[in-house]
PDB file of C-alpha atoms in Angstrom:
ATOM      1  CA  UNK S   1       0.121   0.080  -0.053  1.00  0.00           C
ATOM      2  CA  UNK S   2       1.343   4.056  -0.749  1.00  0.00           C
ATOM      3  CA  UNK S   3       0.284   6.369   1.399  1.00  0.00           C
ATOM      4  CA  UNK S   4       0.991  10.056  -0.159  1.00  0.00           C
ATOM      5  CA  UNK S   5       2.418  12.392   2.542  1.00  0.00           C
ATOM      6  CA  UNK S   6       2.485  16.273   1.895  1.00  0.00           C
ATOM      7  CA  UNK S   7       3.715  18.387   5.036  1.00  0.00           C
ATOM      8  CA  UNK S   8       4.279  22.514   4.885  1.00  0.00           C
ATOM      9  CA  UNK S   9       7.662  22.941   4.631  1.00  0.00           C
ATOM     10  CA  UNK S  10       7.675  26.313   6.871  1.00  0.00           C
ATOM     11  CA  UNK S  11       6.625  23.573   9.697  1.00  0.00           C
ATOM     12  CA  UNK S  12      10.512  22.499  10.396  1.00  0.00           C
ATOM     13  CA  UNK S  13       8.993  19.848  12.710  1.00  0.00           C
ATOM     14  CA  UNK S  14       6.119  18.370  11.050  1.00  0.00           C
ATOM     15  CA  UNK S  15       8.014  15.392   9.593  1.00  0.00           C
ATOM     16  CA  UNK S  16       9.199  14.419  13.097  1.00  0.00           C
ATOM     17  CA  UNK S  17       5.559  13.715  14.454  1.00  0.00           C
ATOM     18  CA  UNK S  18       4.585  11.944  10.770  1.00  0.00           C
ATOM     19  CA  UNK S  19       5.555   8.456  12.438  1.00  0.00           C
ATOM     20  CA  UNK S  20       3.185   8.954  15.114  1.00  0.00           C
ATOM     21  CA  UNK S  21       0.663  10.125  13.255  1.00  0.00           C
ATOM     22  CA  UNK S  22       0.340   7.471  10.354  1.00  0.00           C
ATOM     23  CA  UNK S  23      -2.651   5.204  10.005  1.00  0.00           C
ATOM     24  CA  UNK S  24      -2.346   1.675  12.092  1.00  0.00           C
ATOM     25  CA  UNK S  25      -1.646  -0.104   8.485  1.00  0.00           C
ATOM     26  CA  UNK S  26       0.925   2.271   8.010  1.00  0.00           C
ATOM     27  CA  UNK S  27       2.399   2.039  11.697  1.00  0.00           C
ATOM     28  CA  UNK S  28       5.874   0.670  10.332  1.00  0.00           C
ATOM     29  CA  UNK S  29       6.623   2.132   6.927  1.00  0.00           C
ATOM     30  CA  UNK S  30       9.577  -0.066   5.100  1.00  0.00           C
ATOM     31  CA  UNK S  31       9.489   2.491   1.806  1.00  0.00           C
ATOM     32  CA  UNK S  32      10.081   6.158   2.238  1.00  0.00           C
ATOM     33  CA  UNK S  33      10.262   7.897  -1.345  1.00  0.00           C
ATOM     34  CA  UNK S  34      11.786  11.529  -1.000  1.00  0.00           C
ATOM     35  CA  UNK S  35      10.438  13.544  -4.228  1.00  0.00           C
ATOM     36  CA  UNK S  36      11.267  17.104  -3.268  1.00  0.00           C
ATOM     37  CA  UNK S  37      11.487  19.786  -6.161  1.00  0.00           C
ATOM     38  CA  UNK S  38      11.689  23.427  -5.955  1.00  0.00           C
ATOM     39  CA  UNK S  39      13.472  26.085  -8.209  1.00  0.00           C
ATOM     40  CA  UNK S  40      11.221  29.100  -7.972  1.00  0.00           C
ATOM     41  CA  UNK S  41      12.803  31.630 -10.389  1.00  0.00           C
ATOM     42  CA  UNK S  42      15.119  28.852 -11.693  1.00  0.00           C
ATOM     43  CA  UNK S  43      16.606  29.299 -14.812  1.00  0.00           C
ATOM     44  CA  UNK S  44      18.138  32.530 -13.921  1.00  0.00           C
ATOM     45  CA  UNK S  45      21.522  34.023 -13.357  1.00  0.00           C
ATOM     46  CA  UNK S  46      22.553  32.931  -9.606  1.00  0.00           C
ATOM     47  CA  UNK S  47      22.912  37.132  -9.509  1.00  0.00           C
ATOM     48  CA  UNK S  48      19.293  37.426 -10.697  1.00  0.00           C
ATOM     49  CA  UNK S  49      17.614  35.364  -7.844  1.00  0.00           C
ATOM     50  CA  UNK S  50      17.020  36.601  -3.784  1.00  0.00           C
ATOM     51  CA  UNK S  51      19.393  35.015  -1.475  1.00  0.00           C
ATOM     52  CA  UNK S  52      15.926  34.053   0.137  1.00  0.00           C
ATOM     53  CA  UNK S  53      14.661  32.180  -2.992  1.00  0.00           C
ATOM     54  CA  UNK S  54      17.797  30.340  -3.264  1.00  0.00           C
ATOM     55  CA  UNK S  55      17.980  29.563   0.272  1.00  0.00           C
ATOM     56  CA  UNK S  56      14.453  28.144  -0.056  1.00  0.00           C
ATOM     57  CA  UNK S  57      15.525  25.921  -2.555  1.00  0.00           C
ATOM     58  CA  UNK S  58      18.123  24.182  -0.323  1.00  0.00           C
ATOM     59  CA  UNK S  59      15.522  24.034   2.487  1.00  0.00           C
ATOM     60  CA  UNK S  60      12.972  21.878   0.270  1.00  0.00           C
ATOM     61  CA  UNK S  61      15.334  20.036  -1.669  1.00  0.00           C
ATOM     62  CA  UNK S  62      17.938  19.077   0.671  1.00  0.00           C
ATOM     63  CA  UNK S  63      16.877  19.933   4.618  1.00  0.00           C
ATOM     64  CA  UNK S  64      13.507  18.477   3.552  1.00  0.00           C
ATOM     65  CA  UNK S  65      14.552  15.246   2.702  1.00  0.00           C
ATOM     66  CA  UNK S  66      16.956  15.069   5.583  1.00  0.00           C
ATOM     67  CA  UNK S  67      13.804  15.689   7.830  1.00  0.00           C
ATOM     68  CA  UNK S  68      11.795  13.388   6.305  1.00  0.00           C
ATOM     69  CA  UNK S  69      15.119  10.750   6.384  1.00  0.00           C
ATOM     70  CA  UNK S  70      15.482  11.567   9.905  1.00  0.00           C
ATOM     71  CA  UNK S  71      11.810  11.121  10.754  1.00  0.00           C
ATOM     72  CA  UNK S  72      11.446   7.503   9.155  1.00  0.00           C
ATOM     73  CA  UNK S  73      14.885   5.877  10.181  1.00  0.00           C
ATOM     74  CA  UNK S  74      14.517   5.051  13.295  1.00  0.00           C
ATOM     75  CA  UNK S  75      11.710   2.492  12.369  1.00  0.00           C
ATOM     76  CA  UNK S  76      13.540   1.103   9.590  1.00  0.00           C
ATOM     77  CA  UNK S  77      16.071   0.251  11.710  1.00  0.00           C
ATOM     78  CA  UNK S  78      13.791  -1.324  14.389  1.00  0.00           C
ATOM     79  CA  UNK S  79      12.291  -3.412  11.439  1.00  0.00           C
ATOM     80  CA  UNK S  80      15.654  -3.913  10.534  1.00  0.00           C
ATOM     81  CA  UNK S  81      14.154  -3.570   6.938  1.00  0.00           C
ATOM     82  CA  UNK S  82      13.710  -0.183   4.318  1.00  0.00           C
ATOM     83  CA  UNK S  83      14.038   1.686   1.247  1.00  0.00           C
ATOM     84  CA  UNK S  84      14.931   5.148   0.910  1.00  0.00           C
ATOM     85  CA  UNK S  85      14.510   6.313  -2.533  1.00  0.00           C
ATOM     86  CA  UNK S  86      15.885  10.024  -2.960  1.00  0.00           C
ATOM     87  CA  UNK S  87      14.660  11.783  -6.380  1.00  0.00           C
ATOM     88  CA  UNK S  88      17.590  13.562  -7.266  1.00  0.00           C
ATOM     89  CA  UNK S  89      18.138  15.006 -11.011  1.00  0.00           C
ATOM     90  CA  UNK S  90      20.271  14.883 -13.666  1.00  0.00           C
ATOM     91  CA  UNK S  91      21.384  18.335 -12.600  1.00  0.00           C
ATOM     92  CA  UNK S  92      23.056  16.765 -10.041  1.00  0.00           C
ATOM     93  CA  UNK S  93      25.559  15.007 -12.545  1.00  0.00           C
ATOM     94  CA  UNK S  94      25.598  17.187 -15.263  1.00  0.00           C
ATOM     95  CA  UNK S  95      25.635  20.756 -14.575  1.00  0.00           C
ATOM     96  CA  UNK S  96      23.997  23.675 -16.623  1.00  0.00           C
ATOM     97  CA  UNK S  97      24.220  27.323 -16.322  1.00  0.00           C
ATOM     98  CA  UNK S  98      21.485  29.203 -14.202  1.00  0.00           C
ATOM     99  CA  UNK S  99      20.246  26.713 -11.981  1.00  0.00           C
ATOM    100  CA  UNK S 100      22.688  27.282  -9.473  1.00  0.00           C
ATOM    101  CA  UNK S 101      20.775  26.429  -6.103  1.00  0.00           C
ATOM    102  CA  UNK S 102      18.860  24.144  -7.662  1.00  0.00           C
ATOM    103  CA  UNK S 103      22.039  22.066  -8.507  1.00  0.00           C
ATOM    104  CA  UNK S 104      23.746  22.659  -5.075  1.00  0.00           C
ATOM    105  CA  UNK S 105      20.704  20.908  -3.855  1.00  0.00           C
ATOM    106  CA  UNK S 106      20.415  18.178  -5.585  1.00  0.00           C
ATOM    107  CA  UNK S 107      24.205  17.542  -5.571  1.00  0.00           C
ATOM    108  CA  UNK S 108      24.120  17.451  -2.233  1.00  0.00           C
ATOM    109  CA  UNK S 109      21.333  15.132  -1.981  1.00  0.00           C
ATOM    110  CA  UNK S 110      23.713  12.976  -4.182  1.00  0.00           C
ATOM    111  CA  UNK S 111      26.532  13.533  -1.290  1.00  0.00           C
ATOM    112  CA  UNK S 112      23.812  12.596   1.713  1.00  0.00           C
ATOM    113  CA  UNK S 113      22.434   9.575  -0.376  1.00  0.00           C
ATOM    114  CA  UNK S 114      25.719   8.210  -0.519  1.00  0.00           C
ATOM    115  CA  UNK S 115      26.628   9.082   3.145  1.00  0.00           C
ATOM    116  CA  UNK S 116      23.477   7.206   3.991  1.00  0.00           C
ATOM    117  CA  UNK S 117      24.000   4.149   1.995  1.00  0.00           C
ATOM    118  CA  UNK S 118      27.386   4.020   4.182  1.00  0.00           C
ATOM    119  CA  UNK S 119      25.935   4.369   7.466  1.00  0.00           C
ATOM    120  CA  UNK S 120      23.001   1.662   6.821  1.00  0.00           C
ATOM    121  CA  UNK S 121      25.244  -0.692   4.728  1.00  0.00           C
ATOM    122  CA  UNK S 122      25.253  -3.544   7.413  1.00  0.00           C
ATOM    123  CA  UNK S 123      21.273  -2.900   8.107  1.00  0.00           C
ATOM    124  CA  UNK S 124      18.122  -4.038   6.314  1.00  0.00           C
ATOM    125  CA  UNK S 125      18.092  -0.731   5.076  1.00  0.00           C
ATOM    126  CA  UNK S 126      18.943  -0.137   1.284  1.00  0.00           C
ATOM    127  CA  UNK S 127      19.010   3.777  -0.448  1.00  0.00           C
ATOM    128  CA  UNK S 128      18.790   4.194  -3.947  1.00  0.00           C
ATOM    129  CA  UNK S 129      18.931   7.636  -5.824  1.00  0.00           C
ATOM    130  CA  UNK S 130      17.017   8.276  -8.709  1.00  0.00           C
ATOM    131  CA  UNK S 131      18.239  11.225 -11.239  1.00  0.00           C
ATOM    132  CA  UNK S 132      15.444  12.188 -13.806  1.00  0.00           C
ATOM    133  CA  UNK S 133      16.204  14.162 -16.826  1.00  0.00           C
ATOM    134  CA  UNK S 134      13.450  16.320 -18.473  1.00  0.00           C
ATOM    135  CA  UNK S 135      10.384  15.076 -17.044  1.00  0.00           C
ATOM    136  CA  UNK S 136       7.116  16.786 -18.006  1.00  0.00           C
ATOM    137  CA  UNK S 137       5.386  17.447 -14.740  1.00  0.00           C
ATOM    138  CA  UNK S 138       4.015  20.899 -13.317  1.00  0.00           C
ATOM    139  CA  UNK S 139       7.808  21.673 -12.251  1.00  0.00           C
ATOM    140  CA  UNK S 140       8.546  23.689 -14.867  1.00  0.00           C
ATOM    141  CA  UNK S 141       5.627  25.785 -14.487  1.00  0.00           C
ATOM    142  CA  UNK S 142       6.680  26.599 -10.784  1.00  0.00           C
ATOM    143  CA  UNK S 143      10.300  27.230 -11.514  1.00  0.00           C
ATOM    144  CA  UNK S 144       8.730  29.754 -14.251  1.00  0.00           C
ATOM    145  CA  UNK S 145       6.998  31.289 -11.505  1.00  0.00           C
ATOM    146  CA  UNK S 146       3.376  30.590 -12.293  1.00  0.00           C
ATOM    147  CA  UNK S 147       4.008  31.152 -16.390  1.00  0.00           C
ATOM    148  CA  UNK S 148       1.864  28.268 -17.908  1.00  0.00           C
ATOM    149  CA  UNK S 149       3.173  29.509 -21.486  1.00  0.00           C
ATOM    150  CA  UNK S 150       6.529  29.478 -20.556  1.00  0.00           C
ATOM    151  CA  UNK S 151       6.289  26.303 -19.135  1.00  0.00           C
ATOM    152  CA  UNK S 152       4.805  24.799 -22.491  1.00  0.00           C
ATOM    153  CA  UNK S 153       7.282  26.561 -24.712  1.00  0.00           C
ATOM    154  CA  UNK S 154      10.202  24.681 -22.374  1.00  0.00           C
ATOM    155  CA  UNK S 155       8.813  21.468 -23.232  1.00  0.00           C
ATOM    156  CA  UNK S 156       7.814  22.358 -26.713  1.00  0.00           C
ATOM    157  CA  UNK S 157      11.954  22.886 -27.487  1.00  0.00           C
ATOM    158  CA  UNK S 158      12.521  19.414 -26.216  1.00  0.00           C
ATOM    159  CA  UNK S 159      11.563  16.121 -29.060  1.00  0.00           C
ATOM    160  CA  UNK S 160      10.508  14.026 -26.351  1.00  0.00           C
ATOM    161  CA  UNK S 161      10.545  13.910 -22.483  1.00  0.00           C
ATOM    162  CA  UNK S 162       9.981  11.537 -19.890  1.00  0.00           C
ATOM    163  CA  UNK S 163       6.449  10.963 -17.933  1.00  0.00           C
ATOM    164  CA  UNK S 164       6.389  10.736 -14.494  1.00  0.00           C
ATOM    165  CA  UNK S 165       5.281   6.983 -15.037  1.00  0.00           C
ATOM    166  CA  UNK S 166       8.830   6.399 -16.331  1.00  0.00           C
ATOM    167  CA  UNK S 167      10.261   7.942 -13.101  1.00  0.00           C
ATOM    168  CA  UNK S 168       7.832   5.392 -10.881  1.00  0.00           C
ATOM    169  CA  UNK S 169       8.711   2.525 -12.903  1.00  0.00           C
ATOM    170  CA  UNK S 170      12.383   3.172 -11.879  1.00  0.00           C
ATOM    171  CA  UNK S 171      11.657   3.611  -8.432  1.00  0.00           C
ATOM    172  CA  UNK S 172       9.326   0.555  -8.517  1.00  0.00           C
ATOM    173  CA  UNK S 173      12.563  -1.720 -10.285  1.00  0.00           C
ATOM    174  CA  UNK S 174      14.812  -0.662  -7.782  1.00  0.00           C
ATOM    175  CA  UNK S 175      13.127  -1.538  -4.562  1.00  0.00           C
ATOM    176  CA  UNK S 176      11.450  -4.674  -5.589  1.00  0.00           C
ATOM    177  CA  UNK S 177      14.803  -6.460  -6.331  1.00  0.00           C
ATOM    178  CA  UNK S 178      15.773  -9.167  -3.367  1.00  0.00           C
ATOM    179  CA  UNK S 179      16.792  -7.949  -0.324  1.00  0.00           C
ATOM    180  CA  UNK S 180      20.747  -8.460  -1.122  1.00  0.00           C
ATOM    181  CA  UNK S 181      20.493  -6.167  -3.977  1.00  0.00           C
ATOM    182  CA  UNK S 182      20.760  -2.311  -3.710  1.00  0.00           C
ATOM    183  CA  UNK S 183      20.236  -0.456  -6.696  1.00  0.00           C
ATOM    184  CA  UNK S 184      22.390   2.658  -5.481  1.00  0.00           C
ATOM    185  CA  UNK S 185      21.624   4.883  -8.681  1.00  0.00           C
ATOM    186  CA  UNK S 186      19.244   4.926 -11.569  1.00  0.00           C
ATOM    187  CA  UNK S 187      20.005   7.707 -14.364  1.00  0.00           C
ATOM    188  CA  UNK S 188      16.527   7.600 -16.608  1.00  0.00           C
ATOM    189  CA  UNK S 189      16.581  10.525 -19.449  1.00  0.00           C
ATOM    190  CA  UNK S 190      14.959  11.157 -22.472  1.00  0.00           C
ATOM    191  CA  UNK S 191      17.021   8.948 -25.240  1.00  0.00           C
ATOM    192  CA  UNK S 192      17.961  12.656 -26.231  1.00  0.00           C
ATOM    193  CA  UNK S 193      19.547  13.895 -23.412  1.00  0.00           C
ATOM    194  CA  UNK S 194      23.103  13.402 -22.686  1.00  0.00           C
TER     195      UNK S 194
END
C-alpha cells in the first residue's frame, strides 16, 4: 500500500511528528520516497535571484529530505528493513548554467544518499537515488513562477521528455529487487538528453 504524504515545509518539525500520525496499517513504513523539487525563480543567473529564493530551494530539496529521513529511519532500523529512495536530478551529475541553487541542492542530495548508504550498509536499509532527466510535470511551471506559457514553451523545445510514470517505474524496479541487491543509482533520461 502507498500513502502519499504532504507537509508544510514552513513547519520544520512536521516530519518528526509524521510517524506517530500514520494510520495503523502504516505504523511501520518500510519505504520512503523523497520527491522534493523546488526551483522557483530557476533558469536565471545566480545574481538575479534573491538570497531567500536560493535558500528556499536548498531548504526544500535538501533539508526537507534530511528531516523526512531522520523521522523514518528509526522505525526502519527497528524493523531491520527499509528502502529510502531519493529522487534527485540529472543536474546533480551534469551541470548547466542558471540553476545554481537547484544544482547545489541536488548534488547535496547525492552526497547525503552516499553517506546514508554507507551508514546503513550493515543494516536492512537500502538507499537508492534516482536521477531523472527532462520530465513533464508541473515543476516547470513552478520554476517559471506560474508562467504556463513559458513552461509549455520549455517542453516544446524538446523532442520528447519523460513522463512521471517513467520515474515511478525506475523506483519500483529498485525497491522490488531481492533484499541482498541495492540498486544504488538509476539515471533516467529521454534518449536525446546527454
